[in-house]
XYZ file of C-alpha atoms in Angstrom:
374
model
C 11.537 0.250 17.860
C 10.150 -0.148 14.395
C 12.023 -0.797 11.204
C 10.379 2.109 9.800
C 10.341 4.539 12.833
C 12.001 7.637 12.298
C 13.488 7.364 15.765
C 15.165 4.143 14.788
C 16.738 6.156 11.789
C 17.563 9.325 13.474
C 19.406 7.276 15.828
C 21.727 4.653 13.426
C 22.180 8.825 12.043
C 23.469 9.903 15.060
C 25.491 6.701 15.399
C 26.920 7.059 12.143
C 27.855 10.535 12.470
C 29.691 10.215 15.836
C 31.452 6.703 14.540
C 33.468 9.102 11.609
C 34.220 11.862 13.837
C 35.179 8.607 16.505
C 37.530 7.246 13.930
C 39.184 10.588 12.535
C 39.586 10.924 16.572
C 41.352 7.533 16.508
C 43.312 7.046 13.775
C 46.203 9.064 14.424
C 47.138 7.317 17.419
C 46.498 3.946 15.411
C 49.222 4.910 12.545
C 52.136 3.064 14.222
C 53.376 -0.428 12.629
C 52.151 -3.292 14.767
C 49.334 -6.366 14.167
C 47.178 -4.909 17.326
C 46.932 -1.384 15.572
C 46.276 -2.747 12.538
C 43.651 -5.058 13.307
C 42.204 -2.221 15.408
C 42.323 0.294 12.391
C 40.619 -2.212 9.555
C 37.542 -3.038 12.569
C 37.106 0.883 12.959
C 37.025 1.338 8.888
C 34.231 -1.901 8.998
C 32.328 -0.557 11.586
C 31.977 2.865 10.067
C 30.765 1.080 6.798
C 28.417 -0.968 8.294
C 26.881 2.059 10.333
C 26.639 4.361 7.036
C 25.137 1.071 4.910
C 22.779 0.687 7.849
C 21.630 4.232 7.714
C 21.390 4.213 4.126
C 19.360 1.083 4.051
C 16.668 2.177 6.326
C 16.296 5.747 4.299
C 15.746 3.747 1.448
C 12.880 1.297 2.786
C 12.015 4.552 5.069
C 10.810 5.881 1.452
C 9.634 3.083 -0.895
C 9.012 0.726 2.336
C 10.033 -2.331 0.708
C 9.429 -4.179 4.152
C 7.114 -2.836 6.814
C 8.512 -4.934 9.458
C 11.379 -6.691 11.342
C 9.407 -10.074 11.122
C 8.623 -8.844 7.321
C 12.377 -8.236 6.780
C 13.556 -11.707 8.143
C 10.522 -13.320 6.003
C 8.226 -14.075 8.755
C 4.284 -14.181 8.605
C 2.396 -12.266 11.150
C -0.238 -9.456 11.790
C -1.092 -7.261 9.038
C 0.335 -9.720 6.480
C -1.301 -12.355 5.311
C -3.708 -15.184 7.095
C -4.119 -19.104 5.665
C -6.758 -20.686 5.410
C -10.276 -18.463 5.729
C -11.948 -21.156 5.102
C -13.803 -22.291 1.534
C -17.584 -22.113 1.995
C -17.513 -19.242 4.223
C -19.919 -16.211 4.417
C -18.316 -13.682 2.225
C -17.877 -10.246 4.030
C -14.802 -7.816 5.562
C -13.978 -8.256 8.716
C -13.105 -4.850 10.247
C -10.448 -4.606 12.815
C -10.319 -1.420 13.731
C -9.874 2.197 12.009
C -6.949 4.876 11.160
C -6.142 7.862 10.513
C -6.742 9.508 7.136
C -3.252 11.038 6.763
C -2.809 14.061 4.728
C -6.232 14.916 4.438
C -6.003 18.533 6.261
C -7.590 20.346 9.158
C -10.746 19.029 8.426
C -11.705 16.855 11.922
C -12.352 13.694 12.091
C -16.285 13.489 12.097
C -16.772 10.640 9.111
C -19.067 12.787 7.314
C -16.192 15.741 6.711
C -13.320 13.279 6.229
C -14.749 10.071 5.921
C -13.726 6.514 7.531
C -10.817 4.662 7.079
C -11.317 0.710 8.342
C -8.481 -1.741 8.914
C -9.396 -4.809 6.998
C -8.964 -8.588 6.768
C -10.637 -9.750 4.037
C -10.836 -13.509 3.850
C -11.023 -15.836 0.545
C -14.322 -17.630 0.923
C -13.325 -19.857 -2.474
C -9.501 -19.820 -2.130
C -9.213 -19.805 1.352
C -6.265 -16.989 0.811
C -6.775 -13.972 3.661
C -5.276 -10.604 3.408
C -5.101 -7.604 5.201
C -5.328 -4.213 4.458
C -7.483 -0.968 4.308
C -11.086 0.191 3.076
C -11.774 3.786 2.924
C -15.276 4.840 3.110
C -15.755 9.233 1.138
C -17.609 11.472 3.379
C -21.174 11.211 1.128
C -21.243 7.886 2.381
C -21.975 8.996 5.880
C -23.984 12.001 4.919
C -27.723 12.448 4.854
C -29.191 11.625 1.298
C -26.856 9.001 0.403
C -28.206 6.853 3.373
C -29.818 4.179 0.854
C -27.028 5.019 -2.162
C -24.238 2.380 -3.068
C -21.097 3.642 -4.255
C -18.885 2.659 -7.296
C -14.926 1.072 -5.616
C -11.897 1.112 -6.953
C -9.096 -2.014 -6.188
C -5.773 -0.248 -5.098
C -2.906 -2.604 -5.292
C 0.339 -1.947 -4.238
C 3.810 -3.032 -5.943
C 5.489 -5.739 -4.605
C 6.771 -6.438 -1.814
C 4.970 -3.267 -0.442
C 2.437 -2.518 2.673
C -0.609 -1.511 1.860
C 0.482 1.074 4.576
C 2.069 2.586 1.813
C -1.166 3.349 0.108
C -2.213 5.497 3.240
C 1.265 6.898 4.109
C 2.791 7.026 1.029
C 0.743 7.465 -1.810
C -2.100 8.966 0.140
C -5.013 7.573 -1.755
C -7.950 8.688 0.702
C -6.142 12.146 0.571
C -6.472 12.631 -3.055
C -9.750 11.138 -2.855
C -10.750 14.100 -0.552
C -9.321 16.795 -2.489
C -10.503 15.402 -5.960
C -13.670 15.313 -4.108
C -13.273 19.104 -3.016
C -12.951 20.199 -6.886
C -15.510 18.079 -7.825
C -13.193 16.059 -10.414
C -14.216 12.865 -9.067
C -17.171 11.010 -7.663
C -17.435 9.629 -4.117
C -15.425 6.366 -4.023
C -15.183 3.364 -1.877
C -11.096 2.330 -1.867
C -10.012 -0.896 -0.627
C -6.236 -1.084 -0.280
C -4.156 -4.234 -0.408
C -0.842 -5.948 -1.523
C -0.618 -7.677 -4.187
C 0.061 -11.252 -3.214
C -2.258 -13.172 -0.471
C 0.427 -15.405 -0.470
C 3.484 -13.404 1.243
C 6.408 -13.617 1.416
C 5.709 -15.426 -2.244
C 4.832 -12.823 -5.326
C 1.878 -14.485 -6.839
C 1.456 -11.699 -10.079
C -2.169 -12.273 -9.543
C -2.009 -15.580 -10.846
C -3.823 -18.820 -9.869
C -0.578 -20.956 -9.361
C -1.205 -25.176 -9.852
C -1.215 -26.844 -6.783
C -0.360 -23.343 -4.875
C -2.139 -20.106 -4.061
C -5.207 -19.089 -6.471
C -4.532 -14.938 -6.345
C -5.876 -14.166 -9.679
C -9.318 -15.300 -8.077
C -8.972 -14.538 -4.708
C -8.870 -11.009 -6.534
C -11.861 -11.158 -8.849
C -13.862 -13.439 -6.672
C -13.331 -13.408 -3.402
C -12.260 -9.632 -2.541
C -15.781 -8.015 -4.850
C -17.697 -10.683 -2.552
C -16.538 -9.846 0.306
C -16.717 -5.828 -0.309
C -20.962 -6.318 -1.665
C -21.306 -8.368 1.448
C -20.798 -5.416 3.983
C -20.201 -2.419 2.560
C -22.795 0.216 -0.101
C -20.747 -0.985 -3.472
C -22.241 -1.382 -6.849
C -23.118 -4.410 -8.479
C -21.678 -5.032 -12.051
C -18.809 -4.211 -14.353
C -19.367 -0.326 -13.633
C -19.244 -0.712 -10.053
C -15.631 -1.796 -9.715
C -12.567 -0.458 -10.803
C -8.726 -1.479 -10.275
C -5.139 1.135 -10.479
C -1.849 -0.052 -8.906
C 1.999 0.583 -9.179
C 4.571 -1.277 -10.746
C 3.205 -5.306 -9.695
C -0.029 -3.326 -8.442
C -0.039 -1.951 -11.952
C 0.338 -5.425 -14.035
C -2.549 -7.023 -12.043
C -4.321 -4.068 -12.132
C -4.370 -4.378 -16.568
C -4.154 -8.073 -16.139
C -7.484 -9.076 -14.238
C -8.919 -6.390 -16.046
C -7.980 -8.084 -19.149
C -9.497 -11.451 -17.830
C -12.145 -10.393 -16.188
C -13.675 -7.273 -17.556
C -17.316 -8.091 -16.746
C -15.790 -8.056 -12.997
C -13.533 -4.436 -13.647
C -14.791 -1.982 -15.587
C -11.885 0.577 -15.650
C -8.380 -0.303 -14.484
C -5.111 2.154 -14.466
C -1.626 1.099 -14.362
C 1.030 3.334 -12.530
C 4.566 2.288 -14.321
C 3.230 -1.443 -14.301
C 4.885 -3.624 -16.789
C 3.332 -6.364 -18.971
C 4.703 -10.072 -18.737
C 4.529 -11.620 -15.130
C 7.676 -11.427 -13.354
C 10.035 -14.562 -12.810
C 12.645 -14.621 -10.095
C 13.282 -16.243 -6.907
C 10.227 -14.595 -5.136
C 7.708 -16.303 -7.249
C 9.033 -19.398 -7.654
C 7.181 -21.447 -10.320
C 3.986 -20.075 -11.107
C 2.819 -22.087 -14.073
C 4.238 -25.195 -13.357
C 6.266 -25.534 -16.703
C 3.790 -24.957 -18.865
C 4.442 -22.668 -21.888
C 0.839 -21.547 -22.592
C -0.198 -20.627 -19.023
C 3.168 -18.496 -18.981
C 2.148 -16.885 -22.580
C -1.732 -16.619 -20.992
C -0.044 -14.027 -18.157
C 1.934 -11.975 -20.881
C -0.184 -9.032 -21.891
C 1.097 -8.377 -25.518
C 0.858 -11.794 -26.170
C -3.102 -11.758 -25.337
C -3.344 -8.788 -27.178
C -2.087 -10.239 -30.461
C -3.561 -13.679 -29.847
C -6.603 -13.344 -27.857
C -10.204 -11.298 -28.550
C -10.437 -7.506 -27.128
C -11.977 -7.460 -23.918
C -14.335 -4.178 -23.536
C -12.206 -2.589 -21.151
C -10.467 0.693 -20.412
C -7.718 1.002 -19.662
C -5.159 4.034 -18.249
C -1.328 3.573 -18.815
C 0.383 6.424 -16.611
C 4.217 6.500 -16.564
C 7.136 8.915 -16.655
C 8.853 8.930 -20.023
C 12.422 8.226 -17.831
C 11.009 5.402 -16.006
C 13.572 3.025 -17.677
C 11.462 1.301 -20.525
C 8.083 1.209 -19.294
C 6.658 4.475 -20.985
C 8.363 2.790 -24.377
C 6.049 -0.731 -23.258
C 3.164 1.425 -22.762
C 2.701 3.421 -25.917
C 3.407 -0.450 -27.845
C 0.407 -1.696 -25.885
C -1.587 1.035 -26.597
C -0.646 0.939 -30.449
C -1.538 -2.721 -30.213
C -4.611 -2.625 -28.692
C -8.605 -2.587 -30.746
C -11.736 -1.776 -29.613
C -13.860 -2.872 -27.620
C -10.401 -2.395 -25.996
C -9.818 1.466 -25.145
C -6.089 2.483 -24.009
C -5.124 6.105 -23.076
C -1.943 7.267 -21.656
C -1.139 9.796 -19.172
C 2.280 10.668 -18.789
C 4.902 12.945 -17.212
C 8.265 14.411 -18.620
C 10.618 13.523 -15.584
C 10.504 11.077 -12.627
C 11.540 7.379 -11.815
C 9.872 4.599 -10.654
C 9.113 5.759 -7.426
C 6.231 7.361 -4.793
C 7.224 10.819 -5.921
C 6.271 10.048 -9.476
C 3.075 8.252 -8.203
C 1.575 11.007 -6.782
C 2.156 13.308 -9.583
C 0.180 10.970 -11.745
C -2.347 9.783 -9.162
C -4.572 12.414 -9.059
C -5.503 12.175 -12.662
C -5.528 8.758 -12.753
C -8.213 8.837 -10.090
C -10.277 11.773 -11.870
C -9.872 9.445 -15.335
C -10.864 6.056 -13.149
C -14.080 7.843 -11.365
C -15.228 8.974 -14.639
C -15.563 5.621 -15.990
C -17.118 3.978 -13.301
C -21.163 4.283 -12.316
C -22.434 7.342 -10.363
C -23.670 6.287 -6.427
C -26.956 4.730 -7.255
């Protein structure tokens, strides 16, 4: 049974539920003064705290899915997480493992040209030899007759860390919104391509090319455009690509956009933050060295560095802690040919609820400055 399986949750429920009424059953006959009864009396109180933890703990990763997996949860490699060693020199190109289901998307079939296609991906590192795998969704027009010879603007969907790109489907239902913006006519036909955002799991990268360890920031803005032009319709060109993410998702998302705007053209950041994170899950990503740490702060680039022409989307809620407060200073800070906006919301945390209140836009804002399927 799955760590994220409802069943496995409706049952440590169940389990919880009959281990109170068990020990309000119990304890009356355990109130007498002797070691046995009150050894027995502390192991009932443990067990019915472990049970309700254990319930708690999977709602929790049930909704923000912090770990997809039992080998995920225990730190082991496998699957749908991340592959070594693609090989440099390599053919670029995605290689397709199968397809899903477009969840949320209605009572609209499944014929590709109605719905569109959603592929399960691998897409390897032909210079960094990093692999990853996650999901590229393909809009109806790019099945449908008259857009048989048309390539199609894409848009880089990162997740936060240590999130499934599952999440992107499930969660935050990107090829969903894509289909109803789509519907309205507030956005153009869009490849996605979902990922995490570390190749190098269970390690958070922060889209940064470590020394001497994985090179993420151009596994991103190398390898992963390559590989998209190399077997799917995608435009060539600044215009062509485009990058949004949450929370870590968001930070790369502003960050390669920042380093390589003739790569993104447009990027969005859902309640990302600005200076890469440093904890026990990254370890030491610029090997001591005080400029290469200053290099991955974003204000710092901003008041030390040229503008890049970019745009750039900052959406937040104005209780997520003290992001919305970090946005509106970057945007202050910030000179053309370098173009911030904000899009905001009164109430919400940092969370998938808040996400999709903000996505929509985000994706009608992102389309707009992107090229039209050429």
């Amino acid at each position: 049974m799955g760590l994220t399986s409802h069943k496995l949750i409706a049952l440590v429920a169940l389990l919880a539920v009959l281990t109170v009424l068990g020990t309000l059953w119990v304890w009356p006959r355990l109130a007498v003064r002797s070691w046995p009864a009150m050894f027995l009396r502390l192991g009932t109180v443990l067990v019915t705290q472990v049970v309700l933890l254990a319930t708690l703990g999977l709602a929790v990763n049930d909704y923000f899915v912090f770990y997809s997996s039992w080998s995920d949860l225990i730190g082991r490699e496998h699957g749908a997480a991340v592959i070594q060693g693609a090989g440099a020199g390599a053919p670029p190109g995605v290689q397709v493992l199968g397809t899903a289901e477009v969840t949320g998307a209605g009572s609209v079939g499944r014929d590709p040209a109605q719905v569109g296609r959603l592929d399960r991906v691998r897409l390897p590192g032909t210079t960094t030899g990093l692999s990853t795998d996650g999901y590229v969704y393909l809009p109806p027009q790019y099945f449908q007759p008259g857009y048989e010879g048309r390539h199609f603007p894409a848009v880089l969907a990162l997740t936060g860390f240590p999130g499934d790109a599952a999440n992107l489907v499930g969660k935050l239902r990107y090829p969903a919104h894509e289909l109803d913006l789509l519907r309205q006519g507030a956005m153009k036909p869009t490849v996605l391509v979902l990922m995490r955002p570390s190749p190098s799991m269970p390690r958070d990268s922060e889209c940064e090319d470590v020394p001497g360890g994985p090179q993420a920031q151009t596994y991103f803005a190398t390898d992963v455009p390559a590989d998209l032009r190399a077997s799917y319709r995608v435009l060539d060109g600044g215009r062509g690509l485009g990058m949004i993410g949450d929370s870590t998702g968001g930070y790369c998302a502003v960050k390669l956009g920042m380093t390589h705007p003739q790569t993104f053209g447009a990027v969005v950041s859902l309640s990302g933050y600005f200076r890469a994170a440093e904890d026990l899950t990254t370890g030491d990503l610029f090997a001591g060295s005080a400029q290469r740490r200053e290099l991955a702060d974003l204000n710092w680039r901003l008041a030390h560095l040229p503008m890049p022409a970019l745009s750039v989307l900052l959406a937040d809620s104005k209780q997520d802690g003290s992001t919305y407060a970090d946005s509106r200073a970057f945007a202050a800070a910030a000179r053309p040919p370098l173009v911030v906006e904000q899009a905001t919301v009164d109430s919400g945390g940092h969370n998938f609820t808040t996400w999709n209140r903000l996505l929509p836009p985000s994706l009608s804002w992102l389309s707009a400055h992107l090229g039209d399927p050429a």
